[in-house]
CSV table of C-alpha atoms in Angstrom, one decimal:
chain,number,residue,atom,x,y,z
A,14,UNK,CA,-13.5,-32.9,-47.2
A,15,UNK,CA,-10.2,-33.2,-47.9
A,16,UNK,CA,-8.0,-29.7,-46.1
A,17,UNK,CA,-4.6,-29.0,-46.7
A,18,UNK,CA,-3.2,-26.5,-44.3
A,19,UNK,CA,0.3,-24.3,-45.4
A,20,UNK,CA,1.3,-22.2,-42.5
A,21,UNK,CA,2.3,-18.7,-43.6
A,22,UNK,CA,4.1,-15.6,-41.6
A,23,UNK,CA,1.6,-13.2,-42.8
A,24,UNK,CA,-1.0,-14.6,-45.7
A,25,UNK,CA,-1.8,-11.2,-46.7
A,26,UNK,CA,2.0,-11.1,-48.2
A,27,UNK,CA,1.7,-12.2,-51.9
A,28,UNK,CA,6.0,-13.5,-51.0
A,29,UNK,CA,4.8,-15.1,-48.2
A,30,UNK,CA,2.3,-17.4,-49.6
A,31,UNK,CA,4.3,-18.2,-53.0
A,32,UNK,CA,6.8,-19.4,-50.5
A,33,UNK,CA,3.9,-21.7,-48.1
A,34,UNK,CA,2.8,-23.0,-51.2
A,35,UNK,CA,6.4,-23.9,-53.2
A,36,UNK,CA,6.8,-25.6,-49.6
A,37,UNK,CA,4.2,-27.7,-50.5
A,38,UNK,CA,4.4,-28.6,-53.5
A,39,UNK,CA,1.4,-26.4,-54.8
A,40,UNK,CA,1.6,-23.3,-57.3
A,41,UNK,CA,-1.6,-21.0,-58.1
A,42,UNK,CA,-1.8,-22.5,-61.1
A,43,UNK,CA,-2.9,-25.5,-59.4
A,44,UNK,CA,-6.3,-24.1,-57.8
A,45,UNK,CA,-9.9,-24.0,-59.5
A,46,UNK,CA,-10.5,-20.5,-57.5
A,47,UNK,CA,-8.8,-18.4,-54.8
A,48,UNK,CA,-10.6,-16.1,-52.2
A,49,UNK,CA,-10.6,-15.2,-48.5
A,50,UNK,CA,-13.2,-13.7,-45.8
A,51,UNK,CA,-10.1,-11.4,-44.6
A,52,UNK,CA,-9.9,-7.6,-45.2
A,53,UNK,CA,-6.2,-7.5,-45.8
A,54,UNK,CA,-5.9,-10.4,-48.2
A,55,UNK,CA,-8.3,-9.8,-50.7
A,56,UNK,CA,-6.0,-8.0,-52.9
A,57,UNK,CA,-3.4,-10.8,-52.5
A,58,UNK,CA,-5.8,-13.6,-52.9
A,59,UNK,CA,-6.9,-11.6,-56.1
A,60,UNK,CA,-3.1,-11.7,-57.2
A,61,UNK,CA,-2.9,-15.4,-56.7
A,62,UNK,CA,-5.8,-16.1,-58.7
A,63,UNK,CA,-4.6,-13.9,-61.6
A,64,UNK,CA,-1.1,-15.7,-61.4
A,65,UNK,CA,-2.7,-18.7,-61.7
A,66,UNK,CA,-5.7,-18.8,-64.0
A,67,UNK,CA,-8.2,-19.0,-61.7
A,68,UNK,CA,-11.2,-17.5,-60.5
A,69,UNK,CA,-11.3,-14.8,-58.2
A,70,UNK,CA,-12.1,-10.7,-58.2
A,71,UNK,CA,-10.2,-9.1,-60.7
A,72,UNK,CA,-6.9,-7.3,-59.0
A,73,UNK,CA,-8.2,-3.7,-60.3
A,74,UNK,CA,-11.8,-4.6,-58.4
A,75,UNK,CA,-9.7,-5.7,-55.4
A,76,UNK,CA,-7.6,-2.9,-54.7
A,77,UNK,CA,-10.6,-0.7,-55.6
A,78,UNK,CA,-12.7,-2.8,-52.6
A,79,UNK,CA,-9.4,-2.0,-50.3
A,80,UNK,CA,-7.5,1.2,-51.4
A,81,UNK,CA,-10.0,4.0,-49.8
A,82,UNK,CA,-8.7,6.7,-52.0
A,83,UNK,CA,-9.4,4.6,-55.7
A,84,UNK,CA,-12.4,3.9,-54.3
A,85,UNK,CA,-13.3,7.4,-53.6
A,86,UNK,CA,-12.2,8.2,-57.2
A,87,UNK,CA,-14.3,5.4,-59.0
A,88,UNK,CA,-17.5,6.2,-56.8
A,89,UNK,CA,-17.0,10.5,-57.2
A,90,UNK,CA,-16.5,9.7,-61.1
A,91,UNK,CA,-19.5,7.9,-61.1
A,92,UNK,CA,-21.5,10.9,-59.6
A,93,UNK,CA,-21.8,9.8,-56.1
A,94,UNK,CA,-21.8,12.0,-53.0
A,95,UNK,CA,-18.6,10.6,-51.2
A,96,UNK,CA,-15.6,12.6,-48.7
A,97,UNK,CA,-13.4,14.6,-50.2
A,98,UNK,CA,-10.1,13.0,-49.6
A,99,UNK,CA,-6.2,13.7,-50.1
A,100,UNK,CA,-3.2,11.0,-49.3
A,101,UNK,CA,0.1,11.9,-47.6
A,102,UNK,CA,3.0,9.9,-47.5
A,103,UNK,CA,3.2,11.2,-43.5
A,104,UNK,CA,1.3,12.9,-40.7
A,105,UNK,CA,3.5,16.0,-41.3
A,106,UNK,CA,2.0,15.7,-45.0
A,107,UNK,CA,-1.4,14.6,-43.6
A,108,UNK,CA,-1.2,17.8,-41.2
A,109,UNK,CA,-0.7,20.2,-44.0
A,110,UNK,CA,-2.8,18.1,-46.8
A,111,UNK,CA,-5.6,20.8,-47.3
A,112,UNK,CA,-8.0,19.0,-45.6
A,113,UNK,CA,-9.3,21.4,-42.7
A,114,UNK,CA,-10.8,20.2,-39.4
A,115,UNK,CA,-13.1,18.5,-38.1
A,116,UNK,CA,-11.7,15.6,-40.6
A,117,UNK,CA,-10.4,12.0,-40.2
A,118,UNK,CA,-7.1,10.4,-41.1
A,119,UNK,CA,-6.6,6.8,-41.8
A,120,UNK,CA,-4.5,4.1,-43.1
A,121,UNK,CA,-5.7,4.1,-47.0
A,122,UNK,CA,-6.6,0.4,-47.0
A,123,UNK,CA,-7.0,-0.3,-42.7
A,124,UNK,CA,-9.9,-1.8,-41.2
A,125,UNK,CA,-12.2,-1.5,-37.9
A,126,UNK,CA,-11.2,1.8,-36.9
A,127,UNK,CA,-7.7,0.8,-36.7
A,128,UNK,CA,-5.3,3.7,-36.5
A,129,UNK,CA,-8.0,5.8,-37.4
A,130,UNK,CA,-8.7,9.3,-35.7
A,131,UNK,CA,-11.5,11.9,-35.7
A,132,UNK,CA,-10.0,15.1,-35.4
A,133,UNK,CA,-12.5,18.1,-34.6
A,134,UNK,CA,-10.0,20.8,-34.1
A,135,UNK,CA,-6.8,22.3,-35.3
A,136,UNK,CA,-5.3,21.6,-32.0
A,137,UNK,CA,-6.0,18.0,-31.8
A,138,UNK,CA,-4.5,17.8,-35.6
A,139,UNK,CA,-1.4,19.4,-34.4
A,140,UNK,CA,-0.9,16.9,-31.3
A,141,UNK,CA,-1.7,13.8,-33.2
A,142,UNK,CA,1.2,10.9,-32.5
A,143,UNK,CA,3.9,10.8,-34.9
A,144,UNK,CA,2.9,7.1,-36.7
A,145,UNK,CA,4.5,5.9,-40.0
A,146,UNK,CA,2.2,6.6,-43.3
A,147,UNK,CA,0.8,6.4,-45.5
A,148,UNK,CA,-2.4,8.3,-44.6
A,149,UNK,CA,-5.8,9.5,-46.5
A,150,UNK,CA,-6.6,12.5,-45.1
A,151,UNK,CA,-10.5,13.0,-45.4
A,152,UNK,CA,-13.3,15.5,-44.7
A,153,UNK,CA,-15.6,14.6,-41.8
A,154,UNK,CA,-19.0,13.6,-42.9
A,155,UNK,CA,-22.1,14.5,-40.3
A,156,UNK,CA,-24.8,12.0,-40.0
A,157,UNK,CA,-25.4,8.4,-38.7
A,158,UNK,CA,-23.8,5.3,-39.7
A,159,UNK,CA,-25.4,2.9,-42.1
A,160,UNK,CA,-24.2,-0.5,-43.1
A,161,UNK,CA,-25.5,-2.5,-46.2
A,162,UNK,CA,-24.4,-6.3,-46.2
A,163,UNK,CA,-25.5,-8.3,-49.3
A,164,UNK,CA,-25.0,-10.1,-52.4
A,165,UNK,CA,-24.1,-9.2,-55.7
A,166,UNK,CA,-24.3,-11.2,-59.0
A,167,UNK,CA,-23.6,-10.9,-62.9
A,168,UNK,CA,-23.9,-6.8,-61.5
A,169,UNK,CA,-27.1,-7.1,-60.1
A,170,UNK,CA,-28.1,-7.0,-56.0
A,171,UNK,CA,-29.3,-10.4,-54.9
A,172,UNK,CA,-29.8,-9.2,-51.4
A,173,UNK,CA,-29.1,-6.0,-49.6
A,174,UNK,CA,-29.7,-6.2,-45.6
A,175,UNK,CA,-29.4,-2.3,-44.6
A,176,UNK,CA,-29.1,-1.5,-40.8
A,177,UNK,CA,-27.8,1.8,-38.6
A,178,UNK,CA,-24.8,1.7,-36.1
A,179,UNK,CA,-26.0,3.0,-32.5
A,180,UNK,CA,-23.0,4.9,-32.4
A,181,UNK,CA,-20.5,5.5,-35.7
A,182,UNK,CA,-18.2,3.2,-35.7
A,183,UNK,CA,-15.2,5.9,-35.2
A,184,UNK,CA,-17.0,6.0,-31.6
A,185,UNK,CA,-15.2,3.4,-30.4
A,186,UNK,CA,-12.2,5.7,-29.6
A,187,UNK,CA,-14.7,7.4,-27.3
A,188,UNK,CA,-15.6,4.0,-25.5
A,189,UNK,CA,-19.0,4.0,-27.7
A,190,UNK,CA,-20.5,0.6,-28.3
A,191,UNK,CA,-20.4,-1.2,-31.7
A,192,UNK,CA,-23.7,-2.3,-32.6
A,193,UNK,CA,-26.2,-1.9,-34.9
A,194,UNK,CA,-30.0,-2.5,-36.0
A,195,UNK,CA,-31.6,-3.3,-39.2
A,196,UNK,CA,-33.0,-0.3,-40.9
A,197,UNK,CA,-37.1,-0.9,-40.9
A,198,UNK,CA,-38.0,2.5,-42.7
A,199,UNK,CA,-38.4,1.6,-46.6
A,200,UNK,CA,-38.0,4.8,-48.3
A,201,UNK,CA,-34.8,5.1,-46.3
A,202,UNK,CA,-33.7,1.3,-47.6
A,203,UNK,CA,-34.8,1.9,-50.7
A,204,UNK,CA,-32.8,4.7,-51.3
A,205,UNK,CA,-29.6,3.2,-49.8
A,206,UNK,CA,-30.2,0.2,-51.7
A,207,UNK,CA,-30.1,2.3,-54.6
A,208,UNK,CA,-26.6,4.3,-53.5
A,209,UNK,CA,-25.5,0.4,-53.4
A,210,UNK,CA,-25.8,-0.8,-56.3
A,211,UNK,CA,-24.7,2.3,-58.2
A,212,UNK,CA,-21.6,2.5,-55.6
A,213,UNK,CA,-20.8,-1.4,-56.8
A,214,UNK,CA,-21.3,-0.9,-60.1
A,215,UNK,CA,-18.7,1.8,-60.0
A,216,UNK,CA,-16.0,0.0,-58.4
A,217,UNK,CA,-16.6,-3.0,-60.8
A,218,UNK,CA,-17.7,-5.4,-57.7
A,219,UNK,CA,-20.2,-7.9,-59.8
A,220,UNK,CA,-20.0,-10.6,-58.2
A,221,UNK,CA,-19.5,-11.8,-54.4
A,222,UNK,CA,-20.3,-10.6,-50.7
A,223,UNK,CA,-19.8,-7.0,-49.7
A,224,UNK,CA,-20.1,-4.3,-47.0
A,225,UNK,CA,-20.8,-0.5,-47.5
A,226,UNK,CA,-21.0,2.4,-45.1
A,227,UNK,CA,-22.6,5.4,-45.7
A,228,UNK,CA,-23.6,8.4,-43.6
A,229,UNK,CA,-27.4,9.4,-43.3
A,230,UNK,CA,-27.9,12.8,-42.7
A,231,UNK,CA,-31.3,15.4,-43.0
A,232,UNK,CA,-32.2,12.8,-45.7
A,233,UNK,CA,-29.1,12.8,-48.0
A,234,UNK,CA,-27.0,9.7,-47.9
A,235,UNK,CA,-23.3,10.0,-48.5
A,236,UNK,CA,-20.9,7.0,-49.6
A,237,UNK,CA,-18.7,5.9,-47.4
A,238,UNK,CA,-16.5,3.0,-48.0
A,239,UNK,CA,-16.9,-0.5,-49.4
A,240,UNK,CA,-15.9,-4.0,-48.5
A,241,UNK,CA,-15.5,-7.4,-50.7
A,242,UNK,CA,-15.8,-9.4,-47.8
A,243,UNK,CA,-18.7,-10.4,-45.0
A,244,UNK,CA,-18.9,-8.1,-42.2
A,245,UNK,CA,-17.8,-8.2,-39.2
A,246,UNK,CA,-19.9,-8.3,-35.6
A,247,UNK,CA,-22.6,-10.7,-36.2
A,248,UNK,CA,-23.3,-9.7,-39.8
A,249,UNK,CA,-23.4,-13.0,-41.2
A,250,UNK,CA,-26.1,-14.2,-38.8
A,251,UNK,CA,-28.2,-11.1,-39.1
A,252,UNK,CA,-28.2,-11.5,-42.5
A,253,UNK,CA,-29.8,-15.0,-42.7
A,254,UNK,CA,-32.3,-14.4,-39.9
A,255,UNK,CA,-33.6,-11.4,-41.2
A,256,UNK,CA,-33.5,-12.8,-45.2
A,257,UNK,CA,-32.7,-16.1,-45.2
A,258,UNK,CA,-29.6,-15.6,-47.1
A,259,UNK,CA,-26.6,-17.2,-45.7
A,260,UNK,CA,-23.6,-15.1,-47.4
A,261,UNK,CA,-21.0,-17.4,-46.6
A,262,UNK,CA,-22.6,-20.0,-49.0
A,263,UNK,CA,-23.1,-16.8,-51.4
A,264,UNK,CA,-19.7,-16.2,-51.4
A,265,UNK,CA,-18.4,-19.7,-51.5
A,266,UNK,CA,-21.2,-19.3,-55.2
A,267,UNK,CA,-20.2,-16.5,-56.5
A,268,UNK,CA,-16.2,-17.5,-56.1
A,269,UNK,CA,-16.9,-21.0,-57.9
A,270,UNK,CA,-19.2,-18.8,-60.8
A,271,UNK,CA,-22.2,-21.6,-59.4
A,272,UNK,CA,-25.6,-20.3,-59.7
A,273,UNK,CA,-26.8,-18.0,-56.1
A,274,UNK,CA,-28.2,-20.5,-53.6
A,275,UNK,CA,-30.4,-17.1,-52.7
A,276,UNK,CA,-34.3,-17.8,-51.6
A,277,UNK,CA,-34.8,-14.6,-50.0
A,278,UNK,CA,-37.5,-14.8,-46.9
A,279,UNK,CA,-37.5,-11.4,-45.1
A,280,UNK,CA,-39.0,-11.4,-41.2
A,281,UNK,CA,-40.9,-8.3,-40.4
A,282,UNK,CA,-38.5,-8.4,-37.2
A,283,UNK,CA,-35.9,-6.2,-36.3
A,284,UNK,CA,-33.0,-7.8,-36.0
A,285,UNK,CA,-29.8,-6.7,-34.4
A,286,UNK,CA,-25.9,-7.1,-32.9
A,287,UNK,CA,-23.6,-5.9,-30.9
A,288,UNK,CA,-19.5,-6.0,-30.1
A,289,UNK,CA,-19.7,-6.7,-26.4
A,290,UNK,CA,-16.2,-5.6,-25.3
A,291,UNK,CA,-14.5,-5.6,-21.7
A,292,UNK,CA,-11.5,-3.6,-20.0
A,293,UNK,CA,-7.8,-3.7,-21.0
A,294,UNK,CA,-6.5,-6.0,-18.4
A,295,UNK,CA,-6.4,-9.8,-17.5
A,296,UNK,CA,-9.9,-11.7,-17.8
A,297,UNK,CA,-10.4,-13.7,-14.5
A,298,UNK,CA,-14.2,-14.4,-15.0
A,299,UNK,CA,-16.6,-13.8,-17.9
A,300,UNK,CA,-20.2,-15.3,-19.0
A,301,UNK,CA,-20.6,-18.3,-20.6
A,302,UNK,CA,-22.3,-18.8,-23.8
A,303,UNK,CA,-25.2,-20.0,-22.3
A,304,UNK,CA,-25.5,-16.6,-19.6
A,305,UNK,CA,-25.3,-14.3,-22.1
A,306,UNK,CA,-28.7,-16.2,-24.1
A,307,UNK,CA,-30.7,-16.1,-21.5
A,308,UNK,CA,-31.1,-12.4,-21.9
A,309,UNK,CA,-33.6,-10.6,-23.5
A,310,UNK,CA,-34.0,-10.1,-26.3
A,311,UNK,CA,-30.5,-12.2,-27.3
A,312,UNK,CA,-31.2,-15.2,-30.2
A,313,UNK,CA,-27.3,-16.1,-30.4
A,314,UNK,CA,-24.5,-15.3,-28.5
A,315,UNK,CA,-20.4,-16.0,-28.9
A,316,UNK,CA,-17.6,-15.5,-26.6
A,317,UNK,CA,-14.4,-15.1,-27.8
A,318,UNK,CA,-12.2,-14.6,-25.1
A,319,UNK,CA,-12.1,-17.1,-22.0
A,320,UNK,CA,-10.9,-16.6,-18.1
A,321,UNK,CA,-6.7,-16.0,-18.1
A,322,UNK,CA,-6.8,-13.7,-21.3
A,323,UNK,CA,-4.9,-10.8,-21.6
A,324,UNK,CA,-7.2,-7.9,-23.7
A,325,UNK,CA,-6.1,-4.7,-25.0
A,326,UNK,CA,-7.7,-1.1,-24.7
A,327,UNK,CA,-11.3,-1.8,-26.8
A,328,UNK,CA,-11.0,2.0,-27.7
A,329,UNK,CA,-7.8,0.9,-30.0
A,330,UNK,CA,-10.3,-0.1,-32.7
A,331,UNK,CA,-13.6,-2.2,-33.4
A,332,UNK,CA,-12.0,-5.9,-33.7
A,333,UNK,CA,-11.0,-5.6,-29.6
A,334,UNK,CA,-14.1,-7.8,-28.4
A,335,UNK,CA,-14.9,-10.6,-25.8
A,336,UNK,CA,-18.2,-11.5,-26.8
A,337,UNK,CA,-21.0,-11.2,-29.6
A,338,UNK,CA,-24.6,-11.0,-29.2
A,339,UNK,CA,-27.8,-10.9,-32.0
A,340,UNK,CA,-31.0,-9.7,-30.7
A,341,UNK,CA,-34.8,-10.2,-32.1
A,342,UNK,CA,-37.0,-7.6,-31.2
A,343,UNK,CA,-40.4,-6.4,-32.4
A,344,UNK,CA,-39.4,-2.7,-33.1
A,345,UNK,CA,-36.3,-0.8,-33.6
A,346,UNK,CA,-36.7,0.8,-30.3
A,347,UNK,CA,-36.7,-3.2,-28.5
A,348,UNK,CA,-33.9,-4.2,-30.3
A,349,UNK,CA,-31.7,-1.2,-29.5
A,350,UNK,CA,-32.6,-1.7,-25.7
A,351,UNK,CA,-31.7,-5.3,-25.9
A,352,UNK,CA,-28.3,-4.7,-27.4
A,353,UNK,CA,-27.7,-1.7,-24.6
A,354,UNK,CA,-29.0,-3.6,-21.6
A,355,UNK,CA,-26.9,-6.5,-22.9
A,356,UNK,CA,-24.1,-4.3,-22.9
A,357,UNK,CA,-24.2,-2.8,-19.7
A,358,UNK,CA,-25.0,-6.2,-17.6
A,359,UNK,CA,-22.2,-7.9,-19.5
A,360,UNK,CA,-19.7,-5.5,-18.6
A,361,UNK,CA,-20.8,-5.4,-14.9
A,362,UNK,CA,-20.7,-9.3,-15.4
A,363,UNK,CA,-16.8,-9.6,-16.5
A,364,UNK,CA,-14.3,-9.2,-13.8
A,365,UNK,CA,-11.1,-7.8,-15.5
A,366,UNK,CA,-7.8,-7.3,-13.2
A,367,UNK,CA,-6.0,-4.6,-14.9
A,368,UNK,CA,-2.7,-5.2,-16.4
């Protein structure tokens, strides 16, 4: 395969990567198709394609998949249950937005809980840090966490893998693990399978990858946001053991308009994955690859960080990780054990000298 490589100061600048690629000697106009695995370039990859001719998501369906508040609009028009949501151009406009406690405030188009706060009280709004905007100021929505990670095509689901967070994902400010375990109950992935489709359909998302969120609460299911892009964790790799579907070759499909490689094979396992994170500081040892298998329950494991690494606070959001783990169990219950015994040993196993 024949890779060309432009360095760029920040690919998800539509100026920045005209300028890597003039340095080349490439335009958009010169590429087949243009499209990226990484949340804050899909819009600019969707520009690039447009400049050039080529295939890609549309730029309305791209800043729909990243601008939280359009998407809210498109998904409320279309008669789904979703937050309701204001944007302020700063937290002194967030502060007096309408929106009353508990609620959440957010970047409108972030990612993995970054810069993103809970606030349950009137006095935790008011003593919020003074960060730059702008910010979409939202209601808080009770109920667990679901994820759907799938495939769509020509407007219809291909796949949809639905599985619940242990903890939502806005836990990680509270030192909550982020993890998750494929939904097993079929009137429940039904129904969310159902919210999907409609949700895509709405933002105009025919054709690629995707992951939703959406709250689960006394049996209503609420819309929470929606991704043109794998997952993060160990999405990918729960996907194809629990279908057989491996999204990055769906994606690679559905960006060259090729027909869905899709054979769908569903396991009647419970599959599973967790963020394994350690304490801000200087890593001096951590398990190998090969440790962190040999648990049980664990059917694949990554490390990401090494010995000599300097990590931040893993409360600061959901990407601040040293390791990955996907479990196999026989019931939900197994597989939610495996991930939390995991956990725990592998944070007793790191040895983390703060800094």
């Amino acid at each position: 395969m024949n890779v060309q490589v432009v360095p760029v100061r920040d690919h998800s600048r539509v100026e920045d990567v005209l300028a890597g690629l003039a340095s080349a000697g490439l335009a958009p106009a010169d590429f087949t198709a243009v499209g990226t695995d990484d949340e804050f370039s899909v819009v600019t990859a969707a520009v690039l394609a447009a400049l050039g001719g080529a295939r890609g998501i549309p730029v309305p369906v791209a800043l729909a998949l990243r601008d939280k508040l359009e998407q809210k609009r498109l998904v409320r028009a279309a008669g789904l249950p979703t937050a309701r949501c204001a944007w302020a151009a700063s937290l002194a406009e967030a502060k007096g937005a309408g929106v009353e406690p508990p609620l959440v405030i957010k970047p409108p188009a972030g990612a993995g809980t970054q810069r993103t706060w809970a606030v349950r009280t009137a006095d935790d709004l008011a003593a919020m840090p003074d960060e730059a905007g702008p910010w979409l100021v939202e209601e808080f929505v009770p109920g667990g966490e679901l994820h759907v990670d799938g495939v769509v095509r020509d407007g219809v689901l291909v796949v949809a893998v639905v599985s619940r967070y242990l903890h939502n994902v806005i836990g990680v400010r509270d030192g909550d693990l982020i993890a998750s375990t494929t939904v097993e109950d079929p009137d429940l992935v039904e129904r969310t399978t159902e919210l999907t489709a409609a949700a895509l359909a709405a933002l105009g998302h025919r054709d690629g990858v995707f992951h939703l969120e959406a709250f689960h609460d006394n049996g209503s299911l609420v819309f929470g946001e929606c991704a043109g892009r794998i997952g993060g964790g160990m999405v990918a790799e729960t996907v194809l053991a629990k279908s057989g579907v491996d999204l990055y070759a769906e994606q690679a499909a559905a960006l060259l308009g090729v027909p869905s490689p899709a054979v769908v094979s569903a396991t009647p396992d419970v599959l599973g994955w967790a963020n394994l994170p350690v304490p801000a500081g200087r890593i001096t040892r951590l398990p190998s690859q090969a440790e962190i298998a040999a648990r049980p329950g664990v059917a694949a494991a990554q490390v990401w960080k090494r010995a000599g690494d300097v990590v931040s606070d893993p409360s600061g959001g959901s990407h601040l990780l040293a390791a990955k783990i996907m479990v196999r169990a026989p019931s939900v219950e197994a597989a939610r054990k495996a991930l939390v015994d995991t956990a725990d040993w592998f944070a007793g196993a790191a040895q983390v000298v703060p800094a």
